[in-house]
Short mmCIF file of C-alpha atoms and ligand atoms in Angstrom, two decimals:
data_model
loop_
_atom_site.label_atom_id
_atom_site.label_comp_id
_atom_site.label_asym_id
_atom_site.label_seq_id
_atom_site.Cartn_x
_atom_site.Cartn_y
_atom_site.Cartn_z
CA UNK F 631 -12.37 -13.50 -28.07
CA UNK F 632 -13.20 -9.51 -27.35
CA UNK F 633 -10.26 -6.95 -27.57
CA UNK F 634 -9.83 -4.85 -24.87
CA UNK F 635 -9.20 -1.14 -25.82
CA UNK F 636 -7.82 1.64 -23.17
CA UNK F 637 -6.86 4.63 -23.92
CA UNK F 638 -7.05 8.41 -21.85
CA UNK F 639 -6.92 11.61 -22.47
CA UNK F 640 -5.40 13.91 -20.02
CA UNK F 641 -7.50 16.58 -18.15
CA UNK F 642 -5.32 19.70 -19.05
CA UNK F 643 -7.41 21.64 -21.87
CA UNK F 644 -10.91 22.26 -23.77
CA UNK F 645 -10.98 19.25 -26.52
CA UNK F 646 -9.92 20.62 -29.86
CA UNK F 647 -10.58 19.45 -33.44
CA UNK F 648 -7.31 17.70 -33.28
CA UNK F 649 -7.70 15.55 -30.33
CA UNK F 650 -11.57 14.88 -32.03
CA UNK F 651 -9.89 13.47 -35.37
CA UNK F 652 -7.26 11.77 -34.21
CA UNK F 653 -7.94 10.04 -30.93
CA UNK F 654 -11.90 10.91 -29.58
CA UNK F 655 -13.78 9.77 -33.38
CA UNK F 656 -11.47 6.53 -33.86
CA UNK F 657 -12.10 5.57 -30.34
CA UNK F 658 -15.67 5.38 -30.24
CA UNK F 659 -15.64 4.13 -33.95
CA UNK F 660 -13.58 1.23 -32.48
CA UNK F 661 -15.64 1.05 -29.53
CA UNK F 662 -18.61 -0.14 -31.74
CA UNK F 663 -17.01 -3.23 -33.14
CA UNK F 664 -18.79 -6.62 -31.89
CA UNK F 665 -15.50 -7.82 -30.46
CA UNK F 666 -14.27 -4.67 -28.42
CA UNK F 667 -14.27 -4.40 -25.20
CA UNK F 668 -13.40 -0.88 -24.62
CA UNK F 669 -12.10 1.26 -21.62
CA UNK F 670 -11.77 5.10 -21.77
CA UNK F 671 -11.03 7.59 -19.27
CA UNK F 672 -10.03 11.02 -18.08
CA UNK F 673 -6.42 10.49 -17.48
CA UNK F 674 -6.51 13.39 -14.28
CA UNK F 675 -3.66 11.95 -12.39
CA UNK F 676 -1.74 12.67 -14.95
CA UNK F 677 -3.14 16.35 -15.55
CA UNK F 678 -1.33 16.78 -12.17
CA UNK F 679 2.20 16.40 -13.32
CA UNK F 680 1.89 19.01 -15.94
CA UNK F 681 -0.61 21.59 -14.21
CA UNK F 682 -0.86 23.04 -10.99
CA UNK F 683 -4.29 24.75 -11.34
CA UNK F 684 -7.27 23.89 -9.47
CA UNK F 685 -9.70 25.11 -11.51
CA UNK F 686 -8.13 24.51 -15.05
CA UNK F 687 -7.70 21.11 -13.94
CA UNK F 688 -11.20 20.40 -12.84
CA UNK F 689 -12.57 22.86 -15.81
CA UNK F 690 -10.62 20.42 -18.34
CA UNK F 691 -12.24 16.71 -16.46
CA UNK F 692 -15.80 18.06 -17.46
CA UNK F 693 -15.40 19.60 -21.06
CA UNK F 694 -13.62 16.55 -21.65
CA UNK F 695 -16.16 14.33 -20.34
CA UNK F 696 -18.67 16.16 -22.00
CA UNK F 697 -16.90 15.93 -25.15
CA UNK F 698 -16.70 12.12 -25.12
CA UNK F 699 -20.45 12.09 -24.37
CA UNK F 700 -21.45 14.81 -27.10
CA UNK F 701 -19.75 12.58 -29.62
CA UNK F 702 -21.79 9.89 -29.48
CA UNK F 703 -19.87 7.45 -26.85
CA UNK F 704 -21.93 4.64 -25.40
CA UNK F 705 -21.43 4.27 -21.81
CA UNK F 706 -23.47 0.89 -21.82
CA UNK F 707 -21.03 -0.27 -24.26
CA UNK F 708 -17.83 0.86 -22.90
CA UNK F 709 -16.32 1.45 -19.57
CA UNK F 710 -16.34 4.98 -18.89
CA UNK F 711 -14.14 6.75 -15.96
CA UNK F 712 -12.03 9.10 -13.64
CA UNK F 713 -8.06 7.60 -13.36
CA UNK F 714 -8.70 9.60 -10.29
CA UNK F 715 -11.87 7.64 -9.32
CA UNK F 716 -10.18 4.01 -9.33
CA UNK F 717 -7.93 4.08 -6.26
CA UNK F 718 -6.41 0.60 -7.22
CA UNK F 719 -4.53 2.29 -9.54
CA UNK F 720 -2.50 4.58 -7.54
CA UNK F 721 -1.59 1.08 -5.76
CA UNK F 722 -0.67 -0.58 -8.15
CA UNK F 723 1.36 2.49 -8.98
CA UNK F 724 3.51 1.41 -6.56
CA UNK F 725 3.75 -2.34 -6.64
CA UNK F 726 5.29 -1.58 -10.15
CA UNK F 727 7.46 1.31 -9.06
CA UNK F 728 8.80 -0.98 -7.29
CA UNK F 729 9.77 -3.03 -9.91
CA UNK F 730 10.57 -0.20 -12.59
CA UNK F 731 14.21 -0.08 -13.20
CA UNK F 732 15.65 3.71 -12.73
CA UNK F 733 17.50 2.90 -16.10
CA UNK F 734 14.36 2.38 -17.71
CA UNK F 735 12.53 5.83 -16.51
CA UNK F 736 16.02 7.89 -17.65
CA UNK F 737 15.48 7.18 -20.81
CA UNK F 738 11.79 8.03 -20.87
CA UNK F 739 11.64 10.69 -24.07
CA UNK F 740 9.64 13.67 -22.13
CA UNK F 741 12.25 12.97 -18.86
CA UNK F 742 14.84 13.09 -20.99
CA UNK F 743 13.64 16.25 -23.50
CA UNK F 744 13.47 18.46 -19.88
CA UNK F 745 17.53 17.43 -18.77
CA UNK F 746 18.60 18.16 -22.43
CA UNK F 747 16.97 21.46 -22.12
CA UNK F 748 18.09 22.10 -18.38
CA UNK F 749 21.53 20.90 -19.28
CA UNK F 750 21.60 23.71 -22.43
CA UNK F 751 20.75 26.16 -20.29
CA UNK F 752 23.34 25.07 -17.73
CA UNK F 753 21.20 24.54 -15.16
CA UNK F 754 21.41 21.14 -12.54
CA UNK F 755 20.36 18.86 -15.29
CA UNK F 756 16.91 17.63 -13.03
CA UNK F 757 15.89 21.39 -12.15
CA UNK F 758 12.15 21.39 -12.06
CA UNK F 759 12.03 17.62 -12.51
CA UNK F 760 9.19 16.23 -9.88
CA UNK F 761 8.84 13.05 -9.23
CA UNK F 762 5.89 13.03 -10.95
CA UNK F 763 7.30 13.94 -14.51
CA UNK F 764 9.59 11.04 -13.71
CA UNK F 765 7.75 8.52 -12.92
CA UNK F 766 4.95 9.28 -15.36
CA UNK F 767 5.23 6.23 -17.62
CA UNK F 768 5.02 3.82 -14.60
CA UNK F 769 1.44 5.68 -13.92
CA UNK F 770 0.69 5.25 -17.31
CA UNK F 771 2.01 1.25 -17.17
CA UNK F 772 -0.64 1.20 -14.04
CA UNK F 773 -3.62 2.21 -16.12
CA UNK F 774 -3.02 -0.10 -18.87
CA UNK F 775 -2.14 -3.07 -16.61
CA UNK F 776 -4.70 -2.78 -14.26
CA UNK F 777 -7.42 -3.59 -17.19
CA UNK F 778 -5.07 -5.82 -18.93
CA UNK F 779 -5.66 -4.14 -22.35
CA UNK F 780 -4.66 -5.65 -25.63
CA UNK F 781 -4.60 -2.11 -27.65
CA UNK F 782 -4.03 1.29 -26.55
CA UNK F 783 -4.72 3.30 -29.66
CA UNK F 784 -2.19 6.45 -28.61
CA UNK F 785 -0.39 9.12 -30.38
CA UNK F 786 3.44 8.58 -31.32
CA UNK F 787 4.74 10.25 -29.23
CA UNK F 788 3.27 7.80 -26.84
CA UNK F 789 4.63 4.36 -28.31
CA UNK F 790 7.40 4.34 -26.16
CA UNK F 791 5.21 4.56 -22.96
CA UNK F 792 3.42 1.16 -23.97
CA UNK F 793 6.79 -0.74 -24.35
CA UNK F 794 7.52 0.39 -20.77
CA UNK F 795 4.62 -0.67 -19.68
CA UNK F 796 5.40 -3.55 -21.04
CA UNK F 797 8.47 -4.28 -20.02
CA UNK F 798 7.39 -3.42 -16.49
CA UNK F 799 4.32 -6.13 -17.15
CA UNK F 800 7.10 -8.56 -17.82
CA UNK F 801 9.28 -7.50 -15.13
CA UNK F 802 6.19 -8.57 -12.68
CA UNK F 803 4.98 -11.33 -14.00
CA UNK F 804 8.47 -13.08 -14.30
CA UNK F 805 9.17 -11.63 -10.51
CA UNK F 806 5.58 -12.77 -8.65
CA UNK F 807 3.98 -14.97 -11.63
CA UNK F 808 5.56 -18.67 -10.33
CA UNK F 809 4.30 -18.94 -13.72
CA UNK F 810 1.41 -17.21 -14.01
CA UNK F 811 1.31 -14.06 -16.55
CA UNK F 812 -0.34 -11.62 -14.63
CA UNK F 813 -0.37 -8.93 -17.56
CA UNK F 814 -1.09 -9.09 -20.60
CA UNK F 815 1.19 -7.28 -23.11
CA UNK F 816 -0.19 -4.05 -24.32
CA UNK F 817 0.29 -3.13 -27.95
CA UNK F 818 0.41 0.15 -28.75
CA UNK F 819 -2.30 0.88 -31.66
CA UNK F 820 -2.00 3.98 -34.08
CA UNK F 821 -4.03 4.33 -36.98
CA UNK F 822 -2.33 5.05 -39.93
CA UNK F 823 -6.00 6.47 -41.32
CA UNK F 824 -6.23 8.48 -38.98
CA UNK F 825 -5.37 11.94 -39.53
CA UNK F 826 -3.09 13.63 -37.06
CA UNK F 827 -4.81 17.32 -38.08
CA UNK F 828 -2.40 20.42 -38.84
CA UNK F 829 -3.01 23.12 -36.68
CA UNK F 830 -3.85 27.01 -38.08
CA UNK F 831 -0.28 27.44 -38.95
CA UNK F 832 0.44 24.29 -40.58
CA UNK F 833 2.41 22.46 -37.62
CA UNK F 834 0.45 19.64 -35.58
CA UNK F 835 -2.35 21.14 -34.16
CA UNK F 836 -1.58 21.24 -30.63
CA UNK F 837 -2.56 22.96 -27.25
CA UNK F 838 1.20 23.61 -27.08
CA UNK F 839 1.55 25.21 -30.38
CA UNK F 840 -1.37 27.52 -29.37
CA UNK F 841 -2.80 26.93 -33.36
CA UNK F 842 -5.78 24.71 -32.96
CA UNK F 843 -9.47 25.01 -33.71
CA UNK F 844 -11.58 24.58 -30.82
CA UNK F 845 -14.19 21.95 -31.21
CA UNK F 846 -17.23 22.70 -29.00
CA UNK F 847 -17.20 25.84 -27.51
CA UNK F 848 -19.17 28.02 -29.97
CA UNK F 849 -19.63 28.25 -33.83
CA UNK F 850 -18.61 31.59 -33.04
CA UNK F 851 -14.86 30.84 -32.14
CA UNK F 852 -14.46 28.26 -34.29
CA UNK F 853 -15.37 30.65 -36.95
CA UNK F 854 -12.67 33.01 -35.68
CA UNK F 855 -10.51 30.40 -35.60
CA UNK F 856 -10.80 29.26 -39.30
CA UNK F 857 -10.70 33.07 -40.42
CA UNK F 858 -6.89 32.45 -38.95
CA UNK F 859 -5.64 29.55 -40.53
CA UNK F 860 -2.11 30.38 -42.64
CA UNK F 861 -2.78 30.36 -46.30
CA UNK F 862 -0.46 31.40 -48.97
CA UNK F 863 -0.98 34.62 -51.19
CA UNK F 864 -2.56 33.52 -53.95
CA UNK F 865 -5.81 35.79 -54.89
CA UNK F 866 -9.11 34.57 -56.18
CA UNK F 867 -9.19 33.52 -59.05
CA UNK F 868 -5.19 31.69 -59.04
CA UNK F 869 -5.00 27.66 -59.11
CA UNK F 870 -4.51 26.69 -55.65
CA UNK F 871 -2.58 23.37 -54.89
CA UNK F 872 -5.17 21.55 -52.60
CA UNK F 873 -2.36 18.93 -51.57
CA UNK F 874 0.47 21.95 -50.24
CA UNK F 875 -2.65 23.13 -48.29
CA UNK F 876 -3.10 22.44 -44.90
CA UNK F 877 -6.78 23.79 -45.23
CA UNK F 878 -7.26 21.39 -47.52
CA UNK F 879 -6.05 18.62 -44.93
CA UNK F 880 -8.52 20.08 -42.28
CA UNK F 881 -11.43 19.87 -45.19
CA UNK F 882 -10.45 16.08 -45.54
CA UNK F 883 -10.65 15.06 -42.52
CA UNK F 884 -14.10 15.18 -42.49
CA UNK F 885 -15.32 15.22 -45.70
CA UNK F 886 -17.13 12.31 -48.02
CA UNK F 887 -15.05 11.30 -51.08
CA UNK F 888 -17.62 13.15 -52.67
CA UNK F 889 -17.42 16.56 -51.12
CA UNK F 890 -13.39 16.27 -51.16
CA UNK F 891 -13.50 15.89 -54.46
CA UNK F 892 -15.62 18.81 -54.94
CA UNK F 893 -13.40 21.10 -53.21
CA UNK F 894 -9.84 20.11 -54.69
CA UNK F 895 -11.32 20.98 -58.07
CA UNK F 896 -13.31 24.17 -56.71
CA UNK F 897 -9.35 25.21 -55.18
CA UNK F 898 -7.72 24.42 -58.68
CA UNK F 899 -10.49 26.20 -60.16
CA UNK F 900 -9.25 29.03 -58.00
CA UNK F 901 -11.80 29.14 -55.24
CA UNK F 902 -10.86 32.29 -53.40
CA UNK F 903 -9.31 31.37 -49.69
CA UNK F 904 -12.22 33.21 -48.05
CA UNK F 905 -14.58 31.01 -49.30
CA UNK F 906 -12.21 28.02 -48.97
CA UNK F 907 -12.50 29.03 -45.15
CA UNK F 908 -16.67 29.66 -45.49
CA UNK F 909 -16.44 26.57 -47.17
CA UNK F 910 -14.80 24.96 -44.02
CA UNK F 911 -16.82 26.11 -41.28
CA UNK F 912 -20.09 25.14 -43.16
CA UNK F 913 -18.63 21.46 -43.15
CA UNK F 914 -17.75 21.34 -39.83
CA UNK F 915 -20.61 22.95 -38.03
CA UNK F 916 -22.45 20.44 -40.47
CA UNK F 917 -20.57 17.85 -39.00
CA UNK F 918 -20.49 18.86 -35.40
CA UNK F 919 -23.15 21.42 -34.86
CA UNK F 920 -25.31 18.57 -33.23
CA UNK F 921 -22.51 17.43 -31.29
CA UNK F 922 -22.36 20.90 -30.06
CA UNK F 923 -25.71 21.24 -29.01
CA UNK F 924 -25.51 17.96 -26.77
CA UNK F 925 -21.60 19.09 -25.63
CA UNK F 926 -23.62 22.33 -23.68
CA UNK F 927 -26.32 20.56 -22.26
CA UNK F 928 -23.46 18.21 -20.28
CA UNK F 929 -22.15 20.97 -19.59
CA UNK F 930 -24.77 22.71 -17.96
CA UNK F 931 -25.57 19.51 -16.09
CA UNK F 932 -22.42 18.96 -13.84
CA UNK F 933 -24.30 16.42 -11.49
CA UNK F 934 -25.07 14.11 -14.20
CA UNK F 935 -21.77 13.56 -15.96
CA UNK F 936 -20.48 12.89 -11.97
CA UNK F 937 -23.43 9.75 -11.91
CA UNK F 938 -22.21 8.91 -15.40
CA UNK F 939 -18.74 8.88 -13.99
CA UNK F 940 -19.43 7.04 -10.82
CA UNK F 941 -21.17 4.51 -12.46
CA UNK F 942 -18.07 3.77 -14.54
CA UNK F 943 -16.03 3.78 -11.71
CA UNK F 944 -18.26 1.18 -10.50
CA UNK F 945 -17.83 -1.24 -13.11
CA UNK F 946 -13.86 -0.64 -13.92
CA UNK F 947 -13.42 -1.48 -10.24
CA UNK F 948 -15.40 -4.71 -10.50
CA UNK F 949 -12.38 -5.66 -12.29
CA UNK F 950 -9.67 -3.35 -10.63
CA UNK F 951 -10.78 -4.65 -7.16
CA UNK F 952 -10.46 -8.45 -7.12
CA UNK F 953 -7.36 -8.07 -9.84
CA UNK F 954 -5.33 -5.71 -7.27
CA UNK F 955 -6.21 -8.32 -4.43
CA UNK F 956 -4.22 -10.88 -6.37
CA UNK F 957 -1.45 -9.06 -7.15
CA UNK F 958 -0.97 -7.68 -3.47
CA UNK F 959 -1.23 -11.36 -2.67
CA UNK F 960 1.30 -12.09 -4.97
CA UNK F 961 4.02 -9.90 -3.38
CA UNK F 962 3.38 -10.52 -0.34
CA UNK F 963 0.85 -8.57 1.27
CA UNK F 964 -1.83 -11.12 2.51
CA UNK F 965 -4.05 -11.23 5.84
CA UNK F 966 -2.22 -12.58 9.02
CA UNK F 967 -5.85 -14.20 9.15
CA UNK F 968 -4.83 -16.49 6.14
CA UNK F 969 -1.57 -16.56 7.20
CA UNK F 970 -2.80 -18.21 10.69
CA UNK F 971 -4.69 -20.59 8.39
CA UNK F 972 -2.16 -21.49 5.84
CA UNK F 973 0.64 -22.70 8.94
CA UNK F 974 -2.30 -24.55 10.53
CA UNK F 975 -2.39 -26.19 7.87
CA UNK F 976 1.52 -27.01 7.42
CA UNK F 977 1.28 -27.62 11.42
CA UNK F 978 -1.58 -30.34 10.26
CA UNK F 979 0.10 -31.53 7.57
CA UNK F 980 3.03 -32.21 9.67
CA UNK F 981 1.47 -33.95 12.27
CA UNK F 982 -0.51 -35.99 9.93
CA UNK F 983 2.46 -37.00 7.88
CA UNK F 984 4.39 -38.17 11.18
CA UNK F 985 4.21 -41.72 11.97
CA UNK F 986 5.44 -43.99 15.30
CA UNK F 987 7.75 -47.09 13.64
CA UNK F 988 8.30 -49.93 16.36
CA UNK F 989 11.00 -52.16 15.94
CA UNK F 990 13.02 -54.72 17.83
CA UNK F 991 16.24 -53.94 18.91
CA UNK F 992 19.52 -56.48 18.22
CA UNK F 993 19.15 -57.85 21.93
CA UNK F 994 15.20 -58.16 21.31
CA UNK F 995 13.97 -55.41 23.42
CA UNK F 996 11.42 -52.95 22.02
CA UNK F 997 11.88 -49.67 20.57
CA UNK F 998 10.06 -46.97 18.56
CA UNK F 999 11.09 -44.20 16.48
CA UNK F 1000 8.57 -41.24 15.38
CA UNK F 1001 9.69 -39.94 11.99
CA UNK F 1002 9.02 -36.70 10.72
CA UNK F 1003 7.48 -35.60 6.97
CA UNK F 1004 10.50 -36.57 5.40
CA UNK F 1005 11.33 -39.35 6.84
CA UNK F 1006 13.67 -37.68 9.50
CA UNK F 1007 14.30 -39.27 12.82
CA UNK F 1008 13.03 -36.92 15.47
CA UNK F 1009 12.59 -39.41 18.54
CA UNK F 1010 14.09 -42.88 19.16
CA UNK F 1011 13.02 -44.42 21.97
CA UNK F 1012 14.85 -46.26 25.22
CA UNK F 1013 14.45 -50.23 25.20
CA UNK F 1014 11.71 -51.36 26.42
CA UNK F 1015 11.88 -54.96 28.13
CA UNK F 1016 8.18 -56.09 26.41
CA UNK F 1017 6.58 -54.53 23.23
CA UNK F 1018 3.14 -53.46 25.41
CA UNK F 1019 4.99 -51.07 27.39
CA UNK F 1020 6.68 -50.13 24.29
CA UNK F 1021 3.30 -49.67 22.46
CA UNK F 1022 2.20 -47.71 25.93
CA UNK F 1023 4.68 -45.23 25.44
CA UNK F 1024 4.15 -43.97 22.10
CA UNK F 1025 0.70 -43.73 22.54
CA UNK F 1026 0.89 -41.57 25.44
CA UNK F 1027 3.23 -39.49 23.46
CA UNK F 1028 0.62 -39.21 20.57
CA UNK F 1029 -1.99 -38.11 23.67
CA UNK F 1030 -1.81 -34.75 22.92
CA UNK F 1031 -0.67 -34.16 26.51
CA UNK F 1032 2.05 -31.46 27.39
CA UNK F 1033 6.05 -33.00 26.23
CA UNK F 1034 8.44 -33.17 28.77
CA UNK F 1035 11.09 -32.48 27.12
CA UNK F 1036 14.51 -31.67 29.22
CA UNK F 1037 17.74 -30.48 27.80
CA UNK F 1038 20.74 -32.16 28.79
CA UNK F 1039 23.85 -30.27 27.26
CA UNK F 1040 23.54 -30.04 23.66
CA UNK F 1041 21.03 -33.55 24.21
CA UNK F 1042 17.53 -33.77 25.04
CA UNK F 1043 15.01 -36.41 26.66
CA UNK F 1044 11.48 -37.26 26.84
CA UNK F 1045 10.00 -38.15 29.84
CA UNK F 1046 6.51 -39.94 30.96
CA UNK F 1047 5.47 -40.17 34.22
CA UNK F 1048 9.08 -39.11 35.29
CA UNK F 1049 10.32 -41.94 33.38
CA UNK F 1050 12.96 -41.15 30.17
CA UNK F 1051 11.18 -42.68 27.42
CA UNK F 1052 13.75 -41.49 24.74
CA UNK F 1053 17.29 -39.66 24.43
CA UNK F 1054 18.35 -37.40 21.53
CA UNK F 1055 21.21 -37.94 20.54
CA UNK F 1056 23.74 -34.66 20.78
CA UNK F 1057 23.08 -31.62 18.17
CA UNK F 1058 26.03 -29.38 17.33
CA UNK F 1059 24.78 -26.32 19.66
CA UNK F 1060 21.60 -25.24 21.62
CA UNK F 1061 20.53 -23.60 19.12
CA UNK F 1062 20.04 -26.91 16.70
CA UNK F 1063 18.67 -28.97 19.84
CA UNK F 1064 15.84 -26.25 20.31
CA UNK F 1065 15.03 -26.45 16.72
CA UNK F 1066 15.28 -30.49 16.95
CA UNK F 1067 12.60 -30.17 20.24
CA UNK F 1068 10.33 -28.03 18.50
CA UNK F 1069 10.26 -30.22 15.08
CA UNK F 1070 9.11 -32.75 17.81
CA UNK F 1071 6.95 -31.01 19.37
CA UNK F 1072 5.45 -30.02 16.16
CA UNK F 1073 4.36 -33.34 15.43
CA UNK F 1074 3.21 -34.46 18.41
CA UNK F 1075 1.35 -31.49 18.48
CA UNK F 1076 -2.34 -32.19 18.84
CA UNK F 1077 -4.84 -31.77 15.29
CA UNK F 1078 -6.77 -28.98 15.71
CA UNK F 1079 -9.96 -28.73 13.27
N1 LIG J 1163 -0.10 9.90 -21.64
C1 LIG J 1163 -1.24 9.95 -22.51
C2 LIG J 1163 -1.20 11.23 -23.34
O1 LIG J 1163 -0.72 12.23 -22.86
C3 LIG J 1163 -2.52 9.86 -21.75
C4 LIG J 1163 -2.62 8.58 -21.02
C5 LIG J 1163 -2.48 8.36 -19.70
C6 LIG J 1163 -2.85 7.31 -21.62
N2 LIG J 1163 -2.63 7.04 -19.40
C7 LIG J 1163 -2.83 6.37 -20.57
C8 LIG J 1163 -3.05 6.89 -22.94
C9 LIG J 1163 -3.01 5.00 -20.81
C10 LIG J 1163 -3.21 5.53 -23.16
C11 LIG J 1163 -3.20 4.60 -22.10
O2 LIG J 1163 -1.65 11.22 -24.44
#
């Protein structure tokens, strides 16, 4: 059985080394396993809720398309895309939205975190709340639903996203299922390995923080960036304590065994912190510099990471497509077309199911009755003096030939050739007669093929 893998990043910022260690390199390393089956994209609908700017926004889609592409992700392999570009997703936006329980969204973390603050400040406790912030997790739910993914490999701060959009899974497929789980549930997947990168001033390297090392850009800036990193005071020459470094940390992440080990003894040796830092950037641009290289020529060729895009699009929609057409089926939203077809058919199976039952009266005349689905009397005939005009009269009726049917107070009859061939006998109101006269006409109602 393959694993399906999803996970996005969103389109806000230029890639750092953080975001490289801890989500882009495990990703594709994952990707390559013989049993995963692996979806990545630019999460850009949800860039919206946090930014408002144009060009940032469409500046952060391509350097963070390029930077998948630069690292060595295989787009034969995996499904590559836009959120943006897969329209069934804002649908089925909705179709869970409309399940998502209010309750469930309040106590989102990030929701929450912005109505502490507001409260604090006294403001009205949603001030600068959009919808968007709100309903963020049931976006989120969408994109890992609409692929059915088994593993979203995600930050912590994002586990509590996956178990809405689980329980909003659930919620569906226990609402429109009749027993069939639409969704799978997601689990969310973080790597203990994998290192969650301290920024240049020790904290979690983070675009918020404003302390991370760019990845791509230029050797140039991530050389100024190094030169800033926090170190403590000791001089060359003093014992430094590799494991209270956060240099050290950076050093690991992408170091063999063998070169790690080199440099913890080199820093207890008392490796000055310039060189610790020269030290650094040789490593890195070691590791990355080719990276680099491939991360500018996508850049400089817009028009080709849109194909590459497209092309994903493509294929996550051969799967988005058909799945949303089921699930708008199962709520409710289907063609009049098959509708037309589907009471047809009940219309069919009506008339088929009816059936004429003669039977001799206690004085011997004839009679009939014609008996619906379920058994239910819906005509009993008059007597008939012989059994041939008996057998007349319900044929004729089964003619296919316009009823006449006439009301007579809360009664009806059935007439042939201005004869009464058969009296109801009387409903509680109109209204019960008129349902008891269509119900017959129904199933006298000539097959149509
Ligand atoms: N919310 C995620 C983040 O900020 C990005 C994201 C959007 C995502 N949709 C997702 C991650 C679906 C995993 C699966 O990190």
């Amino acid at each position: 059985m393959t694993t399906r893998i999803l996970t996005g990043i969103t389109t806000t910022g230029t890639p750092h080394l953080g975001n490289y260690a801890g989500a882009i390199r495990p990703a594709i390393v994952a990707s390559r396993k013989s049993d995963a089956d692996s979806f990545y994209f630019l999460a850009d609908y949800h860039a919206l809720i946090k930014c408002d700017d144009p060009l940032r926004i469409q500046r952060s889609r391509l350097e963070i398309a390029a930077t998948w592409l630069a690292a060595g992700l295989d787009t034969d392999r995996v499904t590559f895309y836009r959120q943006s570009d897969i329209p069934e997703i804002t649908e089925l936006t909705w179709l869970l939205t409309c399940v998502a329980g209010k309750g469930l969204l309040n106590r989102a973390h990030a929701y929450k975190a912005s109505v502490d603050k507001n409260v604090e400040a006294g403001e009205d406790p949603d001030a600068g709340v959009t919808m968007g912030l709100f309903s963020y997790p049931v976006l989120m739910a969408a994109d890992i639903l609409m692929f059915n993914a088994h593993q979203v490999p995600v930050g912590r701060d994002q586990i509590q996203h996956v178990e809405m959009a689980r329980d909003i899974g659930q919620r569906f497929n226990h609402l429109f299922g009749n027993g069939r789980e639409f969704f799978v549930m997601p689990e969310a997947l973080i790597e203990e390995g994998v290192a969650t990168l301290p920024g240049l001033d020790g904290r979690k390297m983070s675009k918020s923080y404003d302390n991370t090392i760019p990845l791509f850009t230029s050797a140039k800036d991530m050389k100024d960036a190094i030169s800033r990193i926090v170190t403590d005071s000791r001089a060359p020459g003093e014992a430094k304590d590799p494991d209270t470094s956060h240099l050290f940390t950076l050093f690991q992440a992408f170091a063999t065994p063998a070169q790690e080990a080199e440099f913890r003894e080199a820093l207890l040796q008392g490796l000055g912190w310039g060189e610790a830092k020269s030290r650094l950037f040789t490593l890195l641009d070691t590791e990355l510099g080719e990276a680099r290289e491939k991360y500018h020529q996508f850049i400089a060729r817009p028009a080709d990471l849109e194909d590459i895009l497209l092309a994903g699009a493509a294929k996550a929609r051969k799967v988005a497509t058909p799945f949303l057409g089921e699930l708008r089926e199962a709520v409710g939203l289907r063609s009049f077309r098959e509708q037309a077809q589907a009471t047809t058919a009940t219309k069919k199976k009506a008339a088929k199911a009816a059936r004429f039952v003669s039977f001799r009266d206690e004085d011997g005349s004839f009679r009939f009755r014609l008996l619906g689905a379920d058994g239910e009397q819906l005509l009993l005939s008059r007597n008939f003096a012989d059994g041939k005009a008996a057998g007349q009269a319900s044929k004729q009726l089964q003619s296919g030939a316009a009823l006449d049917v006439r009301s007579e107070g809360n009664a009806f009859t059935v007439w042939l050739d201005d004869a009464c061939v058969g009296e109801s006998p009387a409903f509680a109101d109109a209204a019960t007669r008129d349902a008891a006269v269509e119900a017959l006409r129904l199933a006298l109602q000539p097959q149509q093929d």
